[in-house]
mmCIF file of C-alpha atoms and ligand atoms in Angstrom:
data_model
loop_
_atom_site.group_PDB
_atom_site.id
_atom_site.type_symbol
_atom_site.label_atom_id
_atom_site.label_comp_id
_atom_site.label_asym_id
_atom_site.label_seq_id
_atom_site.Cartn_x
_atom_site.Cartn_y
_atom_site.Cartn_z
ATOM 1 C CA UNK H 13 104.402 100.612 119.431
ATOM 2 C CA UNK H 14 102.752 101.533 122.855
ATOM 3 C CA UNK H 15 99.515 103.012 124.074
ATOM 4 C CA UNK H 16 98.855 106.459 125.282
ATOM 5 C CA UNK H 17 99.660 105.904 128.789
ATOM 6 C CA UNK H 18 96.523 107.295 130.596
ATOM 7 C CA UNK H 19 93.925 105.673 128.533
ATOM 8 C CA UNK H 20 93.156 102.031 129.441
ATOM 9 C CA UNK H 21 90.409 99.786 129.439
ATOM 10 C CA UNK H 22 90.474 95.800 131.271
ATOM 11 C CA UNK H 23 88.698 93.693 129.360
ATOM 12 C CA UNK H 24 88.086 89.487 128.792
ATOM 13 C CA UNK H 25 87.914 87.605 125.993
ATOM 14 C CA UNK H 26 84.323 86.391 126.562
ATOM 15 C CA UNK H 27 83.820 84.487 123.162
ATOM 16 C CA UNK H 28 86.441 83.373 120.595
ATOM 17 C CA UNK H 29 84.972 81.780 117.163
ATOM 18 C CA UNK H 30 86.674 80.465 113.756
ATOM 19 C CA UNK H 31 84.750 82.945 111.341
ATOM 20 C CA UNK H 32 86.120 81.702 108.564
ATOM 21 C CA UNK H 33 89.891 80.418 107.061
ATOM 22 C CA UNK H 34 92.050 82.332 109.035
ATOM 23 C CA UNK H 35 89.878 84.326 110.411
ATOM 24 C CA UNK H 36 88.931 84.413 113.849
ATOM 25 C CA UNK H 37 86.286 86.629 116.044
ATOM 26 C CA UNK H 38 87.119 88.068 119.475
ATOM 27 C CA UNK H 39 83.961 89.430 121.845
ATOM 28 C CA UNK H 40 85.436 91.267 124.698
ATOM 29 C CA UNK H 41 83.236 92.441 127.935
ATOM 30 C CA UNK H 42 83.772 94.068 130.883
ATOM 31 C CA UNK H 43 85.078 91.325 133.295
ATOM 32 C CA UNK H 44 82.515 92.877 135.588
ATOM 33 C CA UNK H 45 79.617 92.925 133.351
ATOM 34 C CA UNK H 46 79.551 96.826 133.202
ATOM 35 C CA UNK H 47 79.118 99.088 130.368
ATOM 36 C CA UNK H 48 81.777 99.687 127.606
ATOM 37 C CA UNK H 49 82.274 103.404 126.652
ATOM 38 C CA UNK H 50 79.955 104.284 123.141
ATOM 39 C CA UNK H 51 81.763 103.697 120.181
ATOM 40 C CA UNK H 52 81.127 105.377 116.306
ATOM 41 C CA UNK H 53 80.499 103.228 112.907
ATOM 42 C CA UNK H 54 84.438 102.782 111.786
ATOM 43 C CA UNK H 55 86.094 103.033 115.509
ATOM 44 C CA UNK H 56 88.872 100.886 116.441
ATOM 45 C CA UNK H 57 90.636 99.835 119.563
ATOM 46 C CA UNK H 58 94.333 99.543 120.190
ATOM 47 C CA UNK H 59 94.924 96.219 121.912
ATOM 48 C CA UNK H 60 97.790 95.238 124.077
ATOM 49 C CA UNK H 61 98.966 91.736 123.382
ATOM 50 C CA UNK H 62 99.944 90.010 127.045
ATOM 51 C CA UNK H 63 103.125 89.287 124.757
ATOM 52 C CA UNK H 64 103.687 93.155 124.580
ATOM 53 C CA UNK H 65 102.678 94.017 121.265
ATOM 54 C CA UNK H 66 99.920 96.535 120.384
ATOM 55 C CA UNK H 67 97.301 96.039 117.514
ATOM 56 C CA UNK H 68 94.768 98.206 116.033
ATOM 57 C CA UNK H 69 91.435 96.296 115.567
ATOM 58 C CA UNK H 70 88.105 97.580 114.052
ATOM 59 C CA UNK H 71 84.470 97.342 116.000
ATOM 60 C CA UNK H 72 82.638 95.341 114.073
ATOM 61 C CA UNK H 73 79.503 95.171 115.894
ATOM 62 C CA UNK H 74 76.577 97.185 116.407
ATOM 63 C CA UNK H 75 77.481 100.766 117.364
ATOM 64 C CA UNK H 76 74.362 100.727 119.586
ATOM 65 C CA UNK H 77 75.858 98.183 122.047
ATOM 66 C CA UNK H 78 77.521 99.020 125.095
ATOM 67 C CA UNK H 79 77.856 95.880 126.621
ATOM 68 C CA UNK H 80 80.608 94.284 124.475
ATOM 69 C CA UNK H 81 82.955 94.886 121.398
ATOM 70 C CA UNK H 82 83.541 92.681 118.852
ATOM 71 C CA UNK H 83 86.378 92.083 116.318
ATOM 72 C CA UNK H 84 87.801 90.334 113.610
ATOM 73 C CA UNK H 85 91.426 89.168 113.069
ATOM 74 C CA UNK H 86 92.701 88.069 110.090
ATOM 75 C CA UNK H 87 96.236 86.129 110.615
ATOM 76 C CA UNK H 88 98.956 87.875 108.219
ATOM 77 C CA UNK H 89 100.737 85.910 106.298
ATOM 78 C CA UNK H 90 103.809 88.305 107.043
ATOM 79 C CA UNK H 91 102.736 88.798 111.003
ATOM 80 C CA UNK H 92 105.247 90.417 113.252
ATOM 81 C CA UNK H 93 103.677 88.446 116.070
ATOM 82 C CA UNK H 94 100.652 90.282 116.679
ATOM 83 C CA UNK H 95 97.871 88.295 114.337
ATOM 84 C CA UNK H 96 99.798 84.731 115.090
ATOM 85 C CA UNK H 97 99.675 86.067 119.326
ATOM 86 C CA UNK H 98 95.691 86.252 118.951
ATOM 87 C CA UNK H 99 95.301 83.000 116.491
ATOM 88 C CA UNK H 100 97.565 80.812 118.501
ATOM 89 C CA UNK H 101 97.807 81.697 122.126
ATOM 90 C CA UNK H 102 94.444 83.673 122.890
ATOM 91 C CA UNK H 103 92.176 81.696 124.688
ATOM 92 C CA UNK H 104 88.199 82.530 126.027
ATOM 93 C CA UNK H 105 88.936 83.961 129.534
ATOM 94 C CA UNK H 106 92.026 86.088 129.088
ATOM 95 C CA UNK H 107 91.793 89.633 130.408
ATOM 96 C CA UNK H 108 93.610 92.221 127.887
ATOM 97 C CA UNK H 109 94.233 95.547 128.159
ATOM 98 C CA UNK H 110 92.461 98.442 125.442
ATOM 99 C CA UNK H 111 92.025 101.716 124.726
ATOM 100 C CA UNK H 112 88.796 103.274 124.301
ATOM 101 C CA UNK H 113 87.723 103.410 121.021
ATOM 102 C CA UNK H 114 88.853 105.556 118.581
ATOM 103 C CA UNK H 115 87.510 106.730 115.071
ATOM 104 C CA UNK H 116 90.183 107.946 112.087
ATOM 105 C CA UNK H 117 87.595 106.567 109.719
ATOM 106 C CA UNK H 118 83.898 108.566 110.721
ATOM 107 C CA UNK H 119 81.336 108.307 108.184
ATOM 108 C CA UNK H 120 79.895 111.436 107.094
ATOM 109 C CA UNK H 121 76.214 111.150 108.219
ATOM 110 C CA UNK H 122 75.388 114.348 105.544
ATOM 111 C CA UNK H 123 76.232 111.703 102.773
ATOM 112 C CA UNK H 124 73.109 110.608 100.033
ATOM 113 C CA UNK H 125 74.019 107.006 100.059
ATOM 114 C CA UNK H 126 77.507 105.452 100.769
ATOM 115 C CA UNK H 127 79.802 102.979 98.723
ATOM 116 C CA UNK H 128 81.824 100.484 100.779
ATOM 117 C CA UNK H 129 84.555 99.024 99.432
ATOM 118 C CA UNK H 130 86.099 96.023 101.714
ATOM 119 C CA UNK H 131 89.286 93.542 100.946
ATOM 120 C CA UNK H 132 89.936 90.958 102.557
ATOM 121 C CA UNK H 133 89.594 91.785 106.838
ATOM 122 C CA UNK H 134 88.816 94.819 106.300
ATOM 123 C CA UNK H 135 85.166 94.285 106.280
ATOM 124 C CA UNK H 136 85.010 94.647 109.915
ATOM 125 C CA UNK H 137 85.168 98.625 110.220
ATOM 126 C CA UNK H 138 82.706 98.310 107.376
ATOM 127 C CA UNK H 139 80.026 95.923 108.795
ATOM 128 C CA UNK H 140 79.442 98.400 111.540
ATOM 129 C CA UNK H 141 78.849 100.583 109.317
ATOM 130 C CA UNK H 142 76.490 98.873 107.652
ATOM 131 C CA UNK H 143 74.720 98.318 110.956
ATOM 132 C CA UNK H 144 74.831 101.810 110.949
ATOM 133 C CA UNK H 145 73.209 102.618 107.384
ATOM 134 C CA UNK H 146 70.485 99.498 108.147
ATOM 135 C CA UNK H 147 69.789 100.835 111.483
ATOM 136 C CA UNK H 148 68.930 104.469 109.968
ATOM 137 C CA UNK H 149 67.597 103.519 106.894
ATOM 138 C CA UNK H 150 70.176 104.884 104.542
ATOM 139 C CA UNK H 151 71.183 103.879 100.850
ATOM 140 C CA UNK H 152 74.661 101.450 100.920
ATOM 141 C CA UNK H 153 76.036 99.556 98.591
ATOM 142 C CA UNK H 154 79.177 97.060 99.197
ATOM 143 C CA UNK H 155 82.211 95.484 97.278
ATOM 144 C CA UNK H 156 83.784 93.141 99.120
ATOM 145 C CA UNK H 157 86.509 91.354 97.533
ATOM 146 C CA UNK H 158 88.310 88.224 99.335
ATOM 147 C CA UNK H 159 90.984 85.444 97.684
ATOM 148 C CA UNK H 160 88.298 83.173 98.232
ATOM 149 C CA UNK H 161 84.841 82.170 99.544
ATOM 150 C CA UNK H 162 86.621 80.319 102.295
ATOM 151 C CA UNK H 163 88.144 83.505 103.683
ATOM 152 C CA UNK H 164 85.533 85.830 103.058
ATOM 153 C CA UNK H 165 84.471 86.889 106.726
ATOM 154 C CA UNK H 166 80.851 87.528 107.664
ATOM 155 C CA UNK H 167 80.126 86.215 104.409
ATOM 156 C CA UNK H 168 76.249 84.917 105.818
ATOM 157 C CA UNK H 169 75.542 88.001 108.104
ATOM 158 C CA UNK H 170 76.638 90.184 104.988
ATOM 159 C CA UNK H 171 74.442 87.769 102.892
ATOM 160 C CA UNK H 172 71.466 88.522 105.279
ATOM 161 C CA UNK H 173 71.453 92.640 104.670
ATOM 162 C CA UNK H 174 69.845 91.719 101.346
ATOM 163 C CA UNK H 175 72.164 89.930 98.537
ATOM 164 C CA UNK H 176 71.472 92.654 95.504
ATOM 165 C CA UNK H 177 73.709 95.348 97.297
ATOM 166 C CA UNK H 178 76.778 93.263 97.325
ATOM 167 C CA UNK H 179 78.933 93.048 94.597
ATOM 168 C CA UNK H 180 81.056 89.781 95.863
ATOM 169 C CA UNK H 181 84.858 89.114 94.097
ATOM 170 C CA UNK H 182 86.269 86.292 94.953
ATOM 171 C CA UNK H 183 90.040 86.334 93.512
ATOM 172 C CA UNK H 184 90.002 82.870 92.559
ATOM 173 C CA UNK H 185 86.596 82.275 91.203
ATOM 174 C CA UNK H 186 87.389 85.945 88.616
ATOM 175 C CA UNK H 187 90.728 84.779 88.003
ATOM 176 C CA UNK H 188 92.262 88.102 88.878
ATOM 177 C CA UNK H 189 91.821 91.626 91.582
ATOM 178 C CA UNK H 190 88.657 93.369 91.826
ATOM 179 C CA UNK H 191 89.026 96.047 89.194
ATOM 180 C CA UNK H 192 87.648 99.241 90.654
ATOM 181 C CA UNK H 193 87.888 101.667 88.089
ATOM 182 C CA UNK H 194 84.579 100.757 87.096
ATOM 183 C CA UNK H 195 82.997 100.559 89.993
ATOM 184 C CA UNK H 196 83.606 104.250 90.934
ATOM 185 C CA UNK H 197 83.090 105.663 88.002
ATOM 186 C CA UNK H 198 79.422 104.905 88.467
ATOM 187 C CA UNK H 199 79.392 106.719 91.511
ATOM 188 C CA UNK H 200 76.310 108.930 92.195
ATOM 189 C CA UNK H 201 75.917 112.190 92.832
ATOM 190 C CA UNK H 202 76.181 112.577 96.846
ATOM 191 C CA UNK H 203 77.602 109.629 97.407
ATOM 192 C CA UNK H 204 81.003 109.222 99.581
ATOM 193 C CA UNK H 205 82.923 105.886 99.386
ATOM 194 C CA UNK H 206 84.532 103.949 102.446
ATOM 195 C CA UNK H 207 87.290 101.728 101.842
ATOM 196 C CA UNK H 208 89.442 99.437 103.813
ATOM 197 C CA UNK H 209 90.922 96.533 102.957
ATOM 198 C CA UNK H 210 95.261 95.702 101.654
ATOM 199 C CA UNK H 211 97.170 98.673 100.277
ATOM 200 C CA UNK H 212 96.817 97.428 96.788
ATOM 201 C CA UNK H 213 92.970 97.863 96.886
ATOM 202 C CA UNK H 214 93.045 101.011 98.674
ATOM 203 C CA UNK H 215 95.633 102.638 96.286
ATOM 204 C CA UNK H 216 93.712 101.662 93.352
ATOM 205 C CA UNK H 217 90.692 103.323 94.776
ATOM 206 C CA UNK H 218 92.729 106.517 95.320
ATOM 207 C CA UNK H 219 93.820 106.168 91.858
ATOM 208 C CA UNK H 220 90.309 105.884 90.909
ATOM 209 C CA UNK H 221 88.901 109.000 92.656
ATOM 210 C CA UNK H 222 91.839 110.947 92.116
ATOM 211 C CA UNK H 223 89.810 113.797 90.675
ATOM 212 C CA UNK H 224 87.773 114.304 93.211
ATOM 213 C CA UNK H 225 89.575 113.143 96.260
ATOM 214 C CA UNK H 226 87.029 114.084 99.198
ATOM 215 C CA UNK H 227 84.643 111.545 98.146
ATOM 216 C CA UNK H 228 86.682 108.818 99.556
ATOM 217 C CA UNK H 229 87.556 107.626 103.222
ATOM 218 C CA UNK H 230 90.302 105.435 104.134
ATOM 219 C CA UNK H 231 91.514 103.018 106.940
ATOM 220 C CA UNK H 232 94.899 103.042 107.254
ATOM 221 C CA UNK H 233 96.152 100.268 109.946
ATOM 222 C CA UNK H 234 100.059 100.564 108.671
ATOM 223 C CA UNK H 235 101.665 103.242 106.028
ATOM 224 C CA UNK H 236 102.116 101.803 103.019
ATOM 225 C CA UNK H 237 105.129 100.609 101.566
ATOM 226 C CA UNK H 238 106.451 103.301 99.211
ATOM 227 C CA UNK H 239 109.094 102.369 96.263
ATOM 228 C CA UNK H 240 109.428 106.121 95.545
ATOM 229 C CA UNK H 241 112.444 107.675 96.688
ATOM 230 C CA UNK H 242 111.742 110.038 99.917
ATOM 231 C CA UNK H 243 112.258 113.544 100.095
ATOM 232 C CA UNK H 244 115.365 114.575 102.281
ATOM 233 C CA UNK H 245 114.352 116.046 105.377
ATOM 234 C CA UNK H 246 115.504 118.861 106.795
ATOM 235 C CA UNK H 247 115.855 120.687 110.205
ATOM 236 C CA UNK H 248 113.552 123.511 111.587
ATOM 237 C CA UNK H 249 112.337 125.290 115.056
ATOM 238 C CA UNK H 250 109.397 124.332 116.400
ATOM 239 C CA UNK H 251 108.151 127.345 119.161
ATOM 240 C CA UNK H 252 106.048 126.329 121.691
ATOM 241 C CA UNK H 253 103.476 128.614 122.462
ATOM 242 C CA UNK H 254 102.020 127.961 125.894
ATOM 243 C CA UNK H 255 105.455 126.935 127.047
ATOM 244 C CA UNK H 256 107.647 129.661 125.714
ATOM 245 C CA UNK H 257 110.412 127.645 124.753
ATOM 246 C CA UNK H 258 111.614 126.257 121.440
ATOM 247 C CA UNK H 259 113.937 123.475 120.410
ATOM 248 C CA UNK H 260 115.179 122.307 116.506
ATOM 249 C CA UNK H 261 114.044 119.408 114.909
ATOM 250 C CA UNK H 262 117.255 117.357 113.296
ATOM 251 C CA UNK H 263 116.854 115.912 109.777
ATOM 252 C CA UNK H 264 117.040 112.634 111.481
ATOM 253 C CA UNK H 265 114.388 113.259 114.602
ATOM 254 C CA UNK H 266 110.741 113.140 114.868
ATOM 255 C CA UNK H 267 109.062 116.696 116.429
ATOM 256 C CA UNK H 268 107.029 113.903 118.571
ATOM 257 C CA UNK H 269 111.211 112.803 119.582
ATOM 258 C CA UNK H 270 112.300 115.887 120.123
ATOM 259 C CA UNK H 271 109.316 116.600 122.635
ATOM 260 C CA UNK H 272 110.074 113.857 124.391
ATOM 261 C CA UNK H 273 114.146 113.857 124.727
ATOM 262 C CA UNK H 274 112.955 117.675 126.211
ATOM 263 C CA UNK H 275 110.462 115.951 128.999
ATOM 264 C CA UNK H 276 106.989 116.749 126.918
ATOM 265 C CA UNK H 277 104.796 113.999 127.605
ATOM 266 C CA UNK H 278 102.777 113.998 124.519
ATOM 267 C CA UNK H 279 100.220 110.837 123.884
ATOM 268 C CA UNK H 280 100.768 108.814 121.004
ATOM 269 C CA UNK H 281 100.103 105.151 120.393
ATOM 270 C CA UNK H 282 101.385 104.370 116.399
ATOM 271 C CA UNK H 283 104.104 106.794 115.308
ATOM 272 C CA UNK H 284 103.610 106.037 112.275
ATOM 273 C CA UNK H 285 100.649 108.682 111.373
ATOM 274 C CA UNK H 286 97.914 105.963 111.190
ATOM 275 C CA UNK H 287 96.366 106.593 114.459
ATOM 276 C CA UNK H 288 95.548 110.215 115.226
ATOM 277 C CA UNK H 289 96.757 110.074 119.045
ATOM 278 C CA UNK H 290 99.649 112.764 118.617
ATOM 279 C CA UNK H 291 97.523 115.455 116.811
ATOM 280 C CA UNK H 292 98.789 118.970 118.166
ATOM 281 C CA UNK H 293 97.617 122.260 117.017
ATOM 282 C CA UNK H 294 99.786 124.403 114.908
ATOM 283 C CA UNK H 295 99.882 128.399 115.788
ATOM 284 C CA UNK H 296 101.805 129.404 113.333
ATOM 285 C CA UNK H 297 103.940 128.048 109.950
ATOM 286 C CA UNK H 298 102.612 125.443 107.615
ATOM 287 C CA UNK H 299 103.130 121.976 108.495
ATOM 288 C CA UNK H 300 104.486 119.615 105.898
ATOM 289 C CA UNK H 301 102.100 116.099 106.468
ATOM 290 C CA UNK H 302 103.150 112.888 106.163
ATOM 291 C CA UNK H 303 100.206 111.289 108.267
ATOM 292 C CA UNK H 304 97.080 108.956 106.798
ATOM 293 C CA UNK H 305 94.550 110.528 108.849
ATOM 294 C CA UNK H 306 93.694 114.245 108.070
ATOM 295 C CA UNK H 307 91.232 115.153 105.702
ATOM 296 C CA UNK H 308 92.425 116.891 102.707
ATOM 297 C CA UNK H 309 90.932 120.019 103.950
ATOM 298 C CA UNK H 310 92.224 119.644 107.340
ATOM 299 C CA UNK H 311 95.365 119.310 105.613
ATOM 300 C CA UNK H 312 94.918 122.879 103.325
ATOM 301 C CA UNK H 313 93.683 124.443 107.016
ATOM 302 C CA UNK H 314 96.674 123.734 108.572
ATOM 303 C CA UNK H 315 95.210 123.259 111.956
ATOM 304 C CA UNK H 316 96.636 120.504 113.546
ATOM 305 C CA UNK H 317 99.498 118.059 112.626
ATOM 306 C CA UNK H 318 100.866 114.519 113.633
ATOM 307 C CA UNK H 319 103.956 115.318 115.368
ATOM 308 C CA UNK H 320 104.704 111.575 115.245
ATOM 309 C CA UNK H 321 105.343 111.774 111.182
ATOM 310 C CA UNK H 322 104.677 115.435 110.308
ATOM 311 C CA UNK H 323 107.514 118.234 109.752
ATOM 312 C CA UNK H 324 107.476 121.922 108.856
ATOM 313 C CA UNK H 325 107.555 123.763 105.432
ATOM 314 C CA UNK H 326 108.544 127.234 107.119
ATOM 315 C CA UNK H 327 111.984 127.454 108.911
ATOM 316 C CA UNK H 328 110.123 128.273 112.046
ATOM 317 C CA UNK H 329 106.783 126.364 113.475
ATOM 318 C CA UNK H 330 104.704 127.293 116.306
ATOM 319 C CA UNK H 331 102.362 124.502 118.033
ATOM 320 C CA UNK H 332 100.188 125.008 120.598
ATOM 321 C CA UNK H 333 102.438 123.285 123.677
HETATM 322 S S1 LIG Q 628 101.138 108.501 117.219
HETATM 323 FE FE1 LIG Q 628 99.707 107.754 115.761
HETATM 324 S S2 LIG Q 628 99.448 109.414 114.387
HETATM 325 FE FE2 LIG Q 628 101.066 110.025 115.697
#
């Protein structure tokens, strides 16, 4: 994974705290005491590691602040390197390099009251958004489930928003996953539900709402692991419009790959469909998605695309390159 190339922001590590069992907190600053760009309720930053790996990490802080960003990192019990890096090796001091914040996971400010529903680390997206709700005086309610008290991050500040809008779960106290069936079902009228947290919890939310599937948001940090068989790809045009040429896509090739083997520079920072950075407008033809960002009517407008992930219906697509 690597960053879009033009988009980079120094920062320090200017605090580093144990927020709770394997959790830790990073506050980053301009080394030069200067102002960090805005961020929205739900952005994220892509972080390169000094050992070369980049991570995705949510803003958990106030969105008003523009003199630091805070996050949370939980170590993974399966890392690839990335959460063991920051938990072992990251020290206060360190300069790092980030992107600006970005935002896959916008709350919809139109919404009568908003659900949250957090696992685990993913709480941090959702605390700013809570900020966010507190700060405009707007109806929230939260369930925040965690394998126990001891890893249940910004259990006090969450505690100090006002106790009777949490529903807490703590796996080990309930003997068993936070069942969210019934949860959602008492959703109100107006209401729009958040959720982050491990693909379990966020696929039985989507199997919750799956009636009605614009009332929920997601944060997708990694695909998720599929069992089901995947469709056989196969090959199409893509035409570029502004550039007048055009170029198959191979069964086994990305559109994003075949860009770049053809000297496109386009900006991209997951490939994996999780981050947004490759979007490209589509001309003409109906894309085939196979991203984690795009709204479900984004996806029936057939706009835009992730050419990281993405592929083409139609024989022939047209983007606007
Ligand atoms: S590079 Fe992240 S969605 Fe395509």
């Amino acid at each position: 994974m690597s960053m879009a190339p033009t988009e980079k922001l120094t920062v320090k590590v200017a605090s580093y705290m144990a927020e709770a069992k394997d959790v830790i907190v990073l506050e980053l600053r301009d080394p030069n005491g200067g102002a960090l760009p805005r961020f929205e309720p739900g952005a994220h930053i892509d972080m390169a590691l000094p050992n070369g790996l980049v991570r995705q990490y949510s803003l958990l802080n106030d969105s008003r602040e523009t003199d630091r960003y805070v996050v949370g990192v939980g170590r993974a019990a399966d890392s690839r390197g990335g959460s063991v890096y920051v938990h072992q090796k990251l020290a206060e001091g360190a300069q790092l390099q980030i992107s600006p914040p970005l935002n896959n996971f916008r709350l919809d400010p139109a919404a009568q009251s908003y659900f949250f529903i957090a696992g685990g680390i993913g709480i941090t997206p959702i605390v700013s958004m809570i900020r966010w709700c507190e700060a405009n005086g707007r109806k929230w309610h939260l369930a925040y489930a965690a394998r126990n008290r001891q890893r249940a991050a910004l259990y006090e500040e969450i505690c100090s928003f006002g106790g009777e809008r949490v529903h807490w779960h703590f796996d080990d106290e309930q003997g068993g996953y936070l069942q969210v069936g019934e949860l959602v079902d008492g959703l109100g009228a107006g209401e729009q539900i958040y959720c982050c947290g491990p693909q379990a919890l966020m696929e039985s939310v989507q199997t919750a709402v799956a009636g009605c599937p614009d009332v929920a948001h997601f944060e997708w940090f990694s695909p998720p692991e599929s069992t089901e068989p995947q469709p056989e790809a196969g090959s199409f045009e893509i035409q570029l419009q502004r550039s007048g040429v055009s170029f198959t896509v191979p069964p086994d090739k990305s559109i994003l790959e075949v860009l770049e083997e053809n000297g496109f520079s386009i900006p991209f920072s997951c490939r994996e469909g999780t981050c947004r950075t490759c979007e490209t407008g589509v001309c003409a033809g109906t894309p085939e998605h196979f991203d984690y960002v795009l709204s479900s009517q984004e996806r029936a407008e057939g706009k835009s695309m992730m050419v990281c992930v993405s592929r083409s219906i139609d024989p022939v697509l047209c983007l606007d390159l």
